[in-house]
XYZ file of C-alpha atoms in Angstrom:
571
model
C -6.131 45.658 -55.944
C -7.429 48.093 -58.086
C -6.253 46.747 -61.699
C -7.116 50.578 -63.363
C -5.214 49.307 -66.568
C -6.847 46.705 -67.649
C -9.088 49.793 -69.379
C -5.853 50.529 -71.225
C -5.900 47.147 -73.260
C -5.783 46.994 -76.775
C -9.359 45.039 -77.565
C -8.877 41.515 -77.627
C -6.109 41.085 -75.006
C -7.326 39.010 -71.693
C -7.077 40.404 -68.238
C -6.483 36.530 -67.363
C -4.029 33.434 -68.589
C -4.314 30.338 -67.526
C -0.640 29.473 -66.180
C -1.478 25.996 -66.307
C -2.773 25.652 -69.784
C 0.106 23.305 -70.825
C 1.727 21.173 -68.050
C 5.508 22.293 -69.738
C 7.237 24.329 -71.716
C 8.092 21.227 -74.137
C 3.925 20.374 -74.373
C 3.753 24.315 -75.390
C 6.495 24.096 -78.196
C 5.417 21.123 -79.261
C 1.846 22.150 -80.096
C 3.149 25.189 -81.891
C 5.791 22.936 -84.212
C 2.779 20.347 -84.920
C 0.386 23.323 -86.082
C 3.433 25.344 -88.397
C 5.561 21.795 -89.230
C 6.175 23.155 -92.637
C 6.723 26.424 -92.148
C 10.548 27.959 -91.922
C 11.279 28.470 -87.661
C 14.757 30.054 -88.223
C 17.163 31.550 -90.499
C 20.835 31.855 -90.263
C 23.165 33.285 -92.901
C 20.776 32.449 -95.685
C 19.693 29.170 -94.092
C 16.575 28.263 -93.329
C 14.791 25.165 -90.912
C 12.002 24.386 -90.760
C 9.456 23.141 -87.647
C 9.872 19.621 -88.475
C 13.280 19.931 -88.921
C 13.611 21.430 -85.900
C 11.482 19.116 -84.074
C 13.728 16.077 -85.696
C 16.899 17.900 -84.638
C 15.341 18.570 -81.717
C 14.873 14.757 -80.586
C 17.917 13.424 -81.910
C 20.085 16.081 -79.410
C 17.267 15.165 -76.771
C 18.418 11.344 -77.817
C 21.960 11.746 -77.484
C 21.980 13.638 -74.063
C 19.353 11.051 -72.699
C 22.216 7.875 -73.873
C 24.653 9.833 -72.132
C 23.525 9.453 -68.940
C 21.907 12.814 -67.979
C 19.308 12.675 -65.525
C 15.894 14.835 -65.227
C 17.230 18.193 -64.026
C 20.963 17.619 -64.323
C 22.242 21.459 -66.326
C 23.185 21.634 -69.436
C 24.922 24.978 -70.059
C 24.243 26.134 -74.003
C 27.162 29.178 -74.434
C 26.822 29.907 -78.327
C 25.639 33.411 -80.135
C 22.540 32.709 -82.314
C 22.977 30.047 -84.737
C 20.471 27.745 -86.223
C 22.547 25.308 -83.276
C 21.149 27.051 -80.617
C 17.260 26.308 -80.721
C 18.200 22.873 -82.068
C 19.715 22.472 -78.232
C 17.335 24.489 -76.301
C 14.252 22.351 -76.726
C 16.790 18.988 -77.049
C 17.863 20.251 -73.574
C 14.339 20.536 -72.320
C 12.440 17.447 -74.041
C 15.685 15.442 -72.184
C 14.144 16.876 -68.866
C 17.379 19.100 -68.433
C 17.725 22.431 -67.220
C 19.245 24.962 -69.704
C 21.935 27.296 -68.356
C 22.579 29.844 -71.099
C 25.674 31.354 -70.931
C 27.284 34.442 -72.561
C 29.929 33.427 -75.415
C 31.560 36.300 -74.493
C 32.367 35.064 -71.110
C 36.090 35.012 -69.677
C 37.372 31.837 -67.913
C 36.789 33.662 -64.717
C 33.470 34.552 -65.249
C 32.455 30.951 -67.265
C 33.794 29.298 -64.095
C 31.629 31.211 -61.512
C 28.158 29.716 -63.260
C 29.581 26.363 -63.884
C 30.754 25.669 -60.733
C 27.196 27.446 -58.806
C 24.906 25.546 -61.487
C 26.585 22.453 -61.032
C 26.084 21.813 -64.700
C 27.401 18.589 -65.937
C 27.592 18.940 -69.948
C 27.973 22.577 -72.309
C 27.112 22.830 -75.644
C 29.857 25.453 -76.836
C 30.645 27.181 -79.973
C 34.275 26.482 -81.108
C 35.579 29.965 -81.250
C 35.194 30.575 -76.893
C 36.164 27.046 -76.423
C 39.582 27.558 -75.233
C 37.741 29.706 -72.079
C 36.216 26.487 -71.217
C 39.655 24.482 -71.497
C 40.860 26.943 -68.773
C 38.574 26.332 -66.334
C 36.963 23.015 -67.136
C 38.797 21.362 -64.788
C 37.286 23.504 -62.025
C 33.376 22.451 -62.690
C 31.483 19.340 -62.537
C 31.394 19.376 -66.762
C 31.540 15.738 -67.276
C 30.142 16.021 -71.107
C 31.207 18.757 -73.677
C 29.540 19.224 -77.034
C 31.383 21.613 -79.304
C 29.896 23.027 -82.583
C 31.247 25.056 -85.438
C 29.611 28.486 -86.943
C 29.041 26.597 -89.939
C 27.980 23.023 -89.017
C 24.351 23.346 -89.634
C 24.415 25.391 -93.082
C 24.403 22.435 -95.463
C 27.169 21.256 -97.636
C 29.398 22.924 -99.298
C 28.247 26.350 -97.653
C 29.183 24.467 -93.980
C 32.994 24.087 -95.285
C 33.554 27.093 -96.597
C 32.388 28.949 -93.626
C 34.026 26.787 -91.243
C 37.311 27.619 -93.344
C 37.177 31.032 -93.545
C 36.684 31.352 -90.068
C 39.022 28.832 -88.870
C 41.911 30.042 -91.194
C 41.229 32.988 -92.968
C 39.283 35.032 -90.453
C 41.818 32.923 -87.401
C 38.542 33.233 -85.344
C 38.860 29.825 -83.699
C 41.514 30.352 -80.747
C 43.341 26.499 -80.170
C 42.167 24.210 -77.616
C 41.983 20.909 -76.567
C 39.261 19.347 -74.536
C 39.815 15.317 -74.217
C 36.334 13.678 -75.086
C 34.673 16.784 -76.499
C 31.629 15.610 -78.956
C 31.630 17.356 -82.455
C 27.846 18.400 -83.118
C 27.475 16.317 -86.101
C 28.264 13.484 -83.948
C 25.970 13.831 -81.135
C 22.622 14.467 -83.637
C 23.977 11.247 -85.403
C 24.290 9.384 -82.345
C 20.948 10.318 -81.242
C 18.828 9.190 -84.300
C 16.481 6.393 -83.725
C 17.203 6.736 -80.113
C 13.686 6.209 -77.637
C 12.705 8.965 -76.643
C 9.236 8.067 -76.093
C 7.550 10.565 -77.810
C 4.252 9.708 -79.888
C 3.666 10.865 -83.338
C 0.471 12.334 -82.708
C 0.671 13.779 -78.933
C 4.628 14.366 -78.948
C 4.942 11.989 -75.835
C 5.308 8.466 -74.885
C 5.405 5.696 -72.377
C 9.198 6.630 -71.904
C 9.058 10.316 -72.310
C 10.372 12.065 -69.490
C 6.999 13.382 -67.496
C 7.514 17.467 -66.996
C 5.651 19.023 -64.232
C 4.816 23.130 -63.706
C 7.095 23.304 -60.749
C 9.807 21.833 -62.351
C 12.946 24.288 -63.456
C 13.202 24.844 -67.262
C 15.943 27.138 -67.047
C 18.446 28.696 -64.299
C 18.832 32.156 -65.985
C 21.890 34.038 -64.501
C 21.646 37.395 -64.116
C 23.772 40.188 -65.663
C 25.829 40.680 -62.457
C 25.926 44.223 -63.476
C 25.340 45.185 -59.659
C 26.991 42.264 -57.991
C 28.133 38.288 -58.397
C 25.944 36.488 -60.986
C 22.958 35.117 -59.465
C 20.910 32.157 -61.087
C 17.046 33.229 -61.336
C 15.381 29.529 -61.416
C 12.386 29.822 -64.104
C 9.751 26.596 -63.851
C 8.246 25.308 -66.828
C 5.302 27.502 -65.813
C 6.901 30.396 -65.041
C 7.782 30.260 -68.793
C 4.530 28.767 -70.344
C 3.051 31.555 -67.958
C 5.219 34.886 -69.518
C 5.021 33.156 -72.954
C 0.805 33.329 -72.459
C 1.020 36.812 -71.038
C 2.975 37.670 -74.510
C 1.090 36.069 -76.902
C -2.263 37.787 -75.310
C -0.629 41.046 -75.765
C 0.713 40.404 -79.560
C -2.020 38.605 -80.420
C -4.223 41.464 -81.868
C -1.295 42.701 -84.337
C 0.339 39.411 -84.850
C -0.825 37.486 -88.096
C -0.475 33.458 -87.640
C 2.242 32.126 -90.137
C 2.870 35.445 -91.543
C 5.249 36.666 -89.133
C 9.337 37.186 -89.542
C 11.127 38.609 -86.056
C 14.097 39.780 -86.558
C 16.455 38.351 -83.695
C 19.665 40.580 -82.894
C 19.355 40.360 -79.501
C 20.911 37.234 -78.092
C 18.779 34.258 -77.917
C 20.891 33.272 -74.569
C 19.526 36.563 -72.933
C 15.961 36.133 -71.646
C 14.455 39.202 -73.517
C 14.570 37.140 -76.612
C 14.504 33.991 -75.554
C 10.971 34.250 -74.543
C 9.404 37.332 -76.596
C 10.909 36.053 -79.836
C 12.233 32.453 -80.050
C 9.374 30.918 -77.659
C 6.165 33.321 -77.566
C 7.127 34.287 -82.103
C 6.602 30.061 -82.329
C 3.018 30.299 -81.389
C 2.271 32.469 -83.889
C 4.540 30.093 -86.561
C 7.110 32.988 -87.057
C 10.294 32.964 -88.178
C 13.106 33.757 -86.294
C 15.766 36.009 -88.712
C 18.973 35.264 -86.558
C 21.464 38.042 -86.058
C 24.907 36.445 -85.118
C 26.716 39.641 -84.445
C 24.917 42.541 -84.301
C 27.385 44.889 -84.053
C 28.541 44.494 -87.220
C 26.201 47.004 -88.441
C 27.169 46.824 -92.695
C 26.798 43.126 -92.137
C 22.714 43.463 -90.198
C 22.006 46.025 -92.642
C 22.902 43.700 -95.684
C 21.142 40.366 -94.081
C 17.727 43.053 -94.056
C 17.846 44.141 -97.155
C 15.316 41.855 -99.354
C 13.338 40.809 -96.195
C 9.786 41.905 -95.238
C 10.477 41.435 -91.569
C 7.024 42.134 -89.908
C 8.795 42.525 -86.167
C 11.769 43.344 -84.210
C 13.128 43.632 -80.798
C 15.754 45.464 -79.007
C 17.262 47.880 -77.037
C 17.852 51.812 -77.038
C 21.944 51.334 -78.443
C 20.999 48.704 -80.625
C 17.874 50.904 -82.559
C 20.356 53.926 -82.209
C 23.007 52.055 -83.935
C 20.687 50.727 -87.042
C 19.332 54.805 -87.332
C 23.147 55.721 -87.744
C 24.208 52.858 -90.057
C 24.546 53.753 -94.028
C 21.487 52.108 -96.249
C 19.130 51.196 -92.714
C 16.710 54.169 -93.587
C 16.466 52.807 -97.235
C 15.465 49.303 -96.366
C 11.444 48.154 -97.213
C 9.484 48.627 -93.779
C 6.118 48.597 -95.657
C 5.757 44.839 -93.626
C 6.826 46.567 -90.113
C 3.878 46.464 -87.664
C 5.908 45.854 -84.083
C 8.895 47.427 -82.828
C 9.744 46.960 -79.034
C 12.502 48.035 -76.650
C 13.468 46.996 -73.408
C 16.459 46.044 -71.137
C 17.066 50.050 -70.612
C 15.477 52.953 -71.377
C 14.205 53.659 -75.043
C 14.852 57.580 -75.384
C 12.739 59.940 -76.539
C 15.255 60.815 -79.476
C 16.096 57.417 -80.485
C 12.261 56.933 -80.751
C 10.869 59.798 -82.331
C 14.100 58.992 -85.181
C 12.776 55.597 -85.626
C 9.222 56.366 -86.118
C 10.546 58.890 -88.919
C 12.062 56.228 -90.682
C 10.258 53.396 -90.620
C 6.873 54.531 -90.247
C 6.347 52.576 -86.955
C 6.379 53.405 -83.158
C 9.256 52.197 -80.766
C 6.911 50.909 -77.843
C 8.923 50.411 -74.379
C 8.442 47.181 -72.477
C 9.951 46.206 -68.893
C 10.609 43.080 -67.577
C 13.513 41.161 -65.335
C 15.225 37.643 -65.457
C 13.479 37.349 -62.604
C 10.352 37.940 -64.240
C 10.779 35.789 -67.637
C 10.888 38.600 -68.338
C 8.066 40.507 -69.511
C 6.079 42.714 -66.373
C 4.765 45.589 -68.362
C 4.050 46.201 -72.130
C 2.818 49.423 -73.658
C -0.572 48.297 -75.258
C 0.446 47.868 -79.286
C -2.774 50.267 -80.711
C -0.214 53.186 -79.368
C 1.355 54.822 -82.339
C 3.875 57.451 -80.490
C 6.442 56.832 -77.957
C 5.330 57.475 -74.096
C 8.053 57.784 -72.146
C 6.323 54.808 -70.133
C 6.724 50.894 -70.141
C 3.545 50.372 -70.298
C 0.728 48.553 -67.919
C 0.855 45.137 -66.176
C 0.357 42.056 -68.877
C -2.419 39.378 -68.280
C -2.420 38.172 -64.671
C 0.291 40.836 -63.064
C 0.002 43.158 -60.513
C 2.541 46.118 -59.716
C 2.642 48.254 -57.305
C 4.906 51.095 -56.203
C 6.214 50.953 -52.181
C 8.445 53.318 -50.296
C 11.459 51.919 -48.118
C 9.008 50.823 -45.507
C 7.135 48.882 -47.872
C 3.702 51.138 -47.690
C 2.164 51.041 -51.098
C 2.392 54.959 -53.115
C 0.178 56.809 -54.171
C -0.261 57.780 -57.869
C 2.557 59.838 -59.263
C 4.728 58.941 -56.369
C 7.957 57.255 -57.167
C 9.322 54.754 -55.226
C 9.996 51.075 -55.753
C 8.293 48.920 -58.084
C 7.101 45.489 -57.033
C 5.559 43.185 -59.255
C 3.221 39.783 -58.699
C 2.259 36.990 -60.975
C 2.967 33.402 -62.164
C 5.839 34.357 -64.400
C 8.168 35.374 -61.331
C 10.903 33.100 -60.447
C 10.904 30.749 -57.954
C 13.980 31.930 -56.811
C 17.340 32.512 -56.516
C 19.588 29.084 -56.808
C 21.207 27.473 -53.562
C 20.544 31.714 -52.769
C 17.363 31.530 -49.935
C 18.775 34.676 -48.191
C 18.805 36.638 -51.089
C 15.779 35.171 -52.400
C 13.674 36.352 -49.182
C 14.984 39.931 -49.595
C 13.497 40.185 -52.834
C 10.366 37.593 -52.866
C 7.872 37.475 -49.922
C 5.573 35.056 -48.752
C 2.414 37.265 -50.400
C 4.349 36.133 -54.132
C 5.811 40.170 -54.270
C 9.220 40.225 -56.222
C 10.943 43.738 -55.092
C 12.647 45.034 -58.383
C 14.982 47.721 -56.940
C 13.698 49.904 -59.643
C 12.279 53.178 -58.806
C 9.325 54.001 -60.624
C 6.024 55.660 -60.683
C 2.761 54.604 -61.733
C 0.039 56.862 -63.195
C -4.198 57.300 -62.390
C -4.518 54.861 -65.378
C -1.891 52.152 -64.097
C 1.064 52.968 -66.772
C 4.544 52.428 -65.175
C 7.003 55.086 -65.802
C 10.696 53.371 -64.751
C 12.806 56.421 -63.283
C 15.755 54.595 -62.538
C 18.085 51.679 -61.152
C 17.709 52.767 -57.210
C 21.297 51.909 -56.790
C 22.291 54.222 -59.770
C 20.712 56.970 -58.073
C 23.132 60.168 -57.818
C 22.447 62.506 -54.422
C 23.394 66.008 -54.740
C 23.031 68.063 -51.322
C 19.852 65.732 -50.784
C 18.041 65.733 -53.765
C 17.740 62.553 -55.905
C 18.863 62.779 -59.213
C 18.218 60.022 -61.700
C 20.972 59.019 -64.191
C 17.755 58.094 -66.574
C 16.722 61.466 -66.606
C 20.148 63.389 -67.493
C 20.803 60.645 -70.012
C 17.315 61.366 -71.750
C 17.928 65.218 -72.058
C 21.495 64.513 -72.727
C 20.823 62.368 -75.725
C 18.449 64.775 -77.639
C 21.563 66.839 -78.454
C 22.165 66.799 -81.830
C 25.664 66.269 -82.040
C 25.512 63.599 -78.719
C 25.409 59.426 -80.017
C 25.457 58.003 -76.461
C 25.580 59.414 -73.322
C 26.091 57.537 -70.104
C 25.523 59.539 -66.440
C 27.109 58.393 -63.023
C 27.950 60.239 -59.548
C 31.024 61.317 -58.479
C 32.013 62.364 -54.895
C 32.087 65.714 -54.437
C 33.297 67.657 -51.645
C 30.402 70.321 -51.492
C 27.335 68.491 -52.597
C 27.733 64.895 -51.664
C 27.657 63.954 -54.981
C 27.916 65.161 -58.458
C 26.303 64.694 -61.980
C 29.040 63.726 -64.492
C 27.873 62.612 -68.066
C 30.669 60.520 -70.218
C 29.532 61.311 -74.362
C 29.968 59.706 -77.315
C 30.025 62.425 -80.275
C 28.271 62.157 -83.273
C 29.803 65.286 -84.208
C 33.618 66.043 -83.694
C 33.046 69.315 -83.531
C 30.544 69.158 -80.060
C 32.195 70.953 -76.929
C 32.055 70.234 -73.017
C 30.357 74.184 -73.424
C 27.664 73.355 -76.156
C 26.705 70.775 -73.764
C 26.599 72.244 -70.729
C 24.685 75.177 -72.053
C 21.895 72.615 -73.441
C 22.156 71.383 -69.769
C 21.430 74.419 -68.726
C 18.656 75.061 -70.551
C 17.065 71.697 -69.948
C 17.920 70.452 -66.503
C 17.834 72.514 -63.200
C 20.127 73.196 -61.460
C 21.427 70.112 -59.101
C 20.908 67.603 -61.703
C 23.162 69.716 -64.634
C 26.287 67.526 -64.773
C 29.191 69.441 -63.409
C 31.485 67.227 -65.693
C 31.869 66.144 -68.758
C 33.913 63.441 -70.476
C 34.259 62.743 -74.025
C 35.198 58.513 -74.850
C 34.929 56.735 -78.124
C 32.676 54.234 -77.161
C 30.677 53.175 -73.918
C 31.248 49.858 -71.948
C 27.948 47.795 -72.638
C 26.321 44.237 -71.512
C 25.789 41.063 -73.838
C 22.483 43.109 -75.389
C 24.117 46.481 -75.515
C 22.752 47.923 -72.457
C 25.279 50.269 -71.149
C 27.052 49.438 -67.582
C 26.715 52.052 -65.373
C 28.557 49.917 -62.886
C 31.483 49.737 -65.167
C 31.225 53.875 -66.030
C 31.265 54.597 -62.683
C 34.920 52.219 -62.745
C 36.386 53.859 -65.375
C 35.134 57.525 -65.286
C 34.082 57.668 -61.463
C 36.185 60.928 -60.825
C 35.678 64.280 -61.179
C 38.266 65.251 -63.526
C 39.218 63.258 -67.412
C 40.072 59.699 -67.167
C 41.911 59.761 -70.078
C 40.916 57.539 -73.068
């Protein structure tokens, strides 16, 4: 294959990794927390750690999972939002040998019980506050060990109490519950000091360390379930070491060693962040600013203020929300250098809006769970928004296939298909569904149509299952949304099919209003003059707010539920 974008590179990224560079994930942390040991890692309501203190923390949770019995690639489900907890676990979980199952807080009992019971996990790290959804359906899994942790157990005393109060008793955050043998987090760090773990002062390992090979899973990632029952990507240790490489190569130019602060809204549970800012931000000695709840918008705004954050990650809704929230445009951006989107489309409003404010381009990125996730990045010398994702990262190929799997050429959309050595394994105790997306060649199918250009950028046009058909022609919700959005008076905008009795199908768009006074007319004469004819929606629903995913992608699957007919569904 051709690879026409490695000419596209900013200078100084490789058109090669070396997957096997570090035989695990743990060996690749490790180096980074020996290198920045006294610089600050994260930052939680006002809180900082350090690398060694993570690294201690680290050990003693490794410790204390490792005395109670768990085995080299038993699961250990981590279901917490991001607190200074939640890294403390993840690399505990992984120096132990485990296998990290991260799972929404946000979860129902239903939905907690489907990837308990198909990971098989045997112990879950849990934040108090969702605690009681794990009493309901505990008895359903094979859970044998539960941790449970408090929003306020690792800020230091007397801060810890107070916050633990308020939200216990003043806020009444903390639903009762009663699990019989549950762990408090203070007691399983203290129960794991001075436990052997074999690891060596100088090389982080041992004689009883517990030996980590590529192959072997580091996480089983579960998949939104947006379009179907939650499926459990399985990521190796160099799957993740691999996409953490890629990252790093493509960063690498802008990103200044030891100088860096991320700002981390996105969850750390969802693997956008979890590898472009908590893993690939530690090999460059960053710290990670954690963003509990990001949709408290006052409360993000205030935790910026004061900080020369350097980076920041997210998606379209979330950057939207920040441009609309009072005192974001007055904030000090004069340290920005990196702003990337992914997980859905970055519009062309949202984007031009942010460069106007802070002074700094909203690049577009594309990856999958089932990628690790990064595929494509748009090379970081760009200073304007593209309307692409970007071109392949180090050691990835795409390529663009109709439904007979014969390969497109340029400018052709059909459906992307990506290859390297950050794509999963495969699906968990899943084979048939693995072999309908992976093939023997190493090609993961993405069920994303897209197009790729002369000079190898990607262009994603859209989900191919969200694709609307009006008297044959494809429409693309992507598309509708993007003209949609640059309304002035439109906030969000969310575009489904209906059945129609004429056309097959019709375009119906479901708005949020920035404006009270915008009207189903103002709209469909901007339509009019920006969409032809069979992809103008033919109705139009006003709602206060749209249904979104964990990272505040919006659910098209759950629009199509609520709004999926022709006329108002009432709000």
């Amino acid at each position: 294959m051709d690879r026409v974008w490695l000419d596209s590179y900013t200078d100084g990224v490789p058109a090669e990794i070396d997957a096997d560079a570090y035989p695990s994930l743990v060996a690749l942390t490790d180096e980074a927390i020996r290198r920045f040991a006294d610089r600050p890692a994260f930052e939680s309501m006002g809180v900082r750690i350090t690398f060694a203190e993570l690294d201690r923390l680290a050990t003693e949770f490794a410790g204390f999972l490792a005395a109670r019995g768990l085995a080299k690639g038993d699961r250990v489900a981590l279901m917490m939002p991001n607190v200074l907890q939640y890294p403390v676990a993840l690399l505990g979980v992984l120096r132990a040998g485990l296998v990290v199952v991260n799972t929404n807080p946000l979860y129902t009992a239903r939905e907690l019980r489907h990837q308990l019971v198909d990971s098989g996990a045997r112990a879950i790290v849990v934040l108090e506050n969702f605690a009681h959804e794990l009493e309901e359906c505990i008895g359903d899994t094979a859970v044998e060990l539960v941790v449970v942790t408090a929003l306020g157990d690792m800020l230091g005393l007397p801060k810890s109490l107070l916050v633990n109060f308020v939200v216990r008793h003043v806020k009444r955050l903390v639903p009762p519950f009663r699990i019989d043998g549950a762990v408090r987090w203070g007691e399983a760090l203290a129960s794991g000091r001075g436990a052997d773990t074999g690891r060596g002062a100088d090389t982080g390992r041992g004689a009883g360390a517990v030996e980590l090979e590529g192959d072997d899973l580091a996480f089983l990632q579960y998949t939104g379930g947006t379009t179907g029952v939650s499926k459990g990507a399985m990521l190796t240790h160099r799957n993740m070491v691999a996409n953490v490489i890629q990252s790093d190569g493509f960063l690498r130019p802008v990103a200044r060693e030891g100088e860096e602060i991320i700002v981390t809204a996105l969850p750390l549970y969802h693997i956008f962040a979890l590898t472009a800012n908590c893993l690939t931000y530690m090999r460059f000695g960053a710290m990670n600013l954690l963003i509990a709840n990001p949709r408290d918008m006052p409360g993000f705004v205030k935790t910026l203020k004061g900080v020369r954050f350097t980076a920041m990650t997210g998606v379209n809704t979330l950057f939207n929300g920040l441009l609309n929230a009072p005192g974001f445009s007055n904030l000090d951006f004069s340290a920005l250098r990196m702003t990337v989107g992914g997980g859905m489309a970055v519009q062309s409003a949202v984007a031009r809006r942010w460069k106007e404010v802070t002074g700094v381009a909203l690049l577009e990125a594309y990856g999958l769970t089932e990628t690790s996730p990064a595929a494509c990045i748009n090379p970081l010398h760009i200073d304007e928004y593209t309307g692409s994702v970007g071109v392949p990262v180090p050691s990835t190929e795409c390529r663009v296939i109709d439904d007979a799997g014969k390969a497109l050429p340029a400018g052709t959309p059909g459906e992307l298909c990506i290859r390297g050595p950050q794509v999963m394994k495969g699906y968990w105790n899943r084979p048939e569904e693995t072999a309908a997306v992976l093939d023997d060649a190493g090609w993961l199918r993405t069920g994303d149509i897209a197009e790729m250009d002369a000079g190898g950028f990607v262009r994603i046009v859209d989900r191919k299952k969200d694709m609307i058909l009006v008297s044959g022609f494809n429409v693309y919700p992507n598309e509708v949304e993007e003209v949609v959005s640059n309304h002035p008076e439109v906030l969000e905008v969310g575009a489904i099919g209906v059945a129609d009795e004429h056309s097959g199908e019709a375009v119906k768009i479901v708005v949020v209003k920035r404006s009270p006074g915008l009207t189903e007319e103002s709209l469909q004469a901007f339509c009019r003059e920006n969409l032809t004819g069979y992809k103008r929606p033919r109705y139009v629903e006003f709602t206060r707010e749209l249904p979104k995913s964990n990272v505040g992608k919006i659910l098209r699957k759950d629009l199509r539920e609520r709004f999926g007919q022709p006329g108002p569904a009432g709000d």
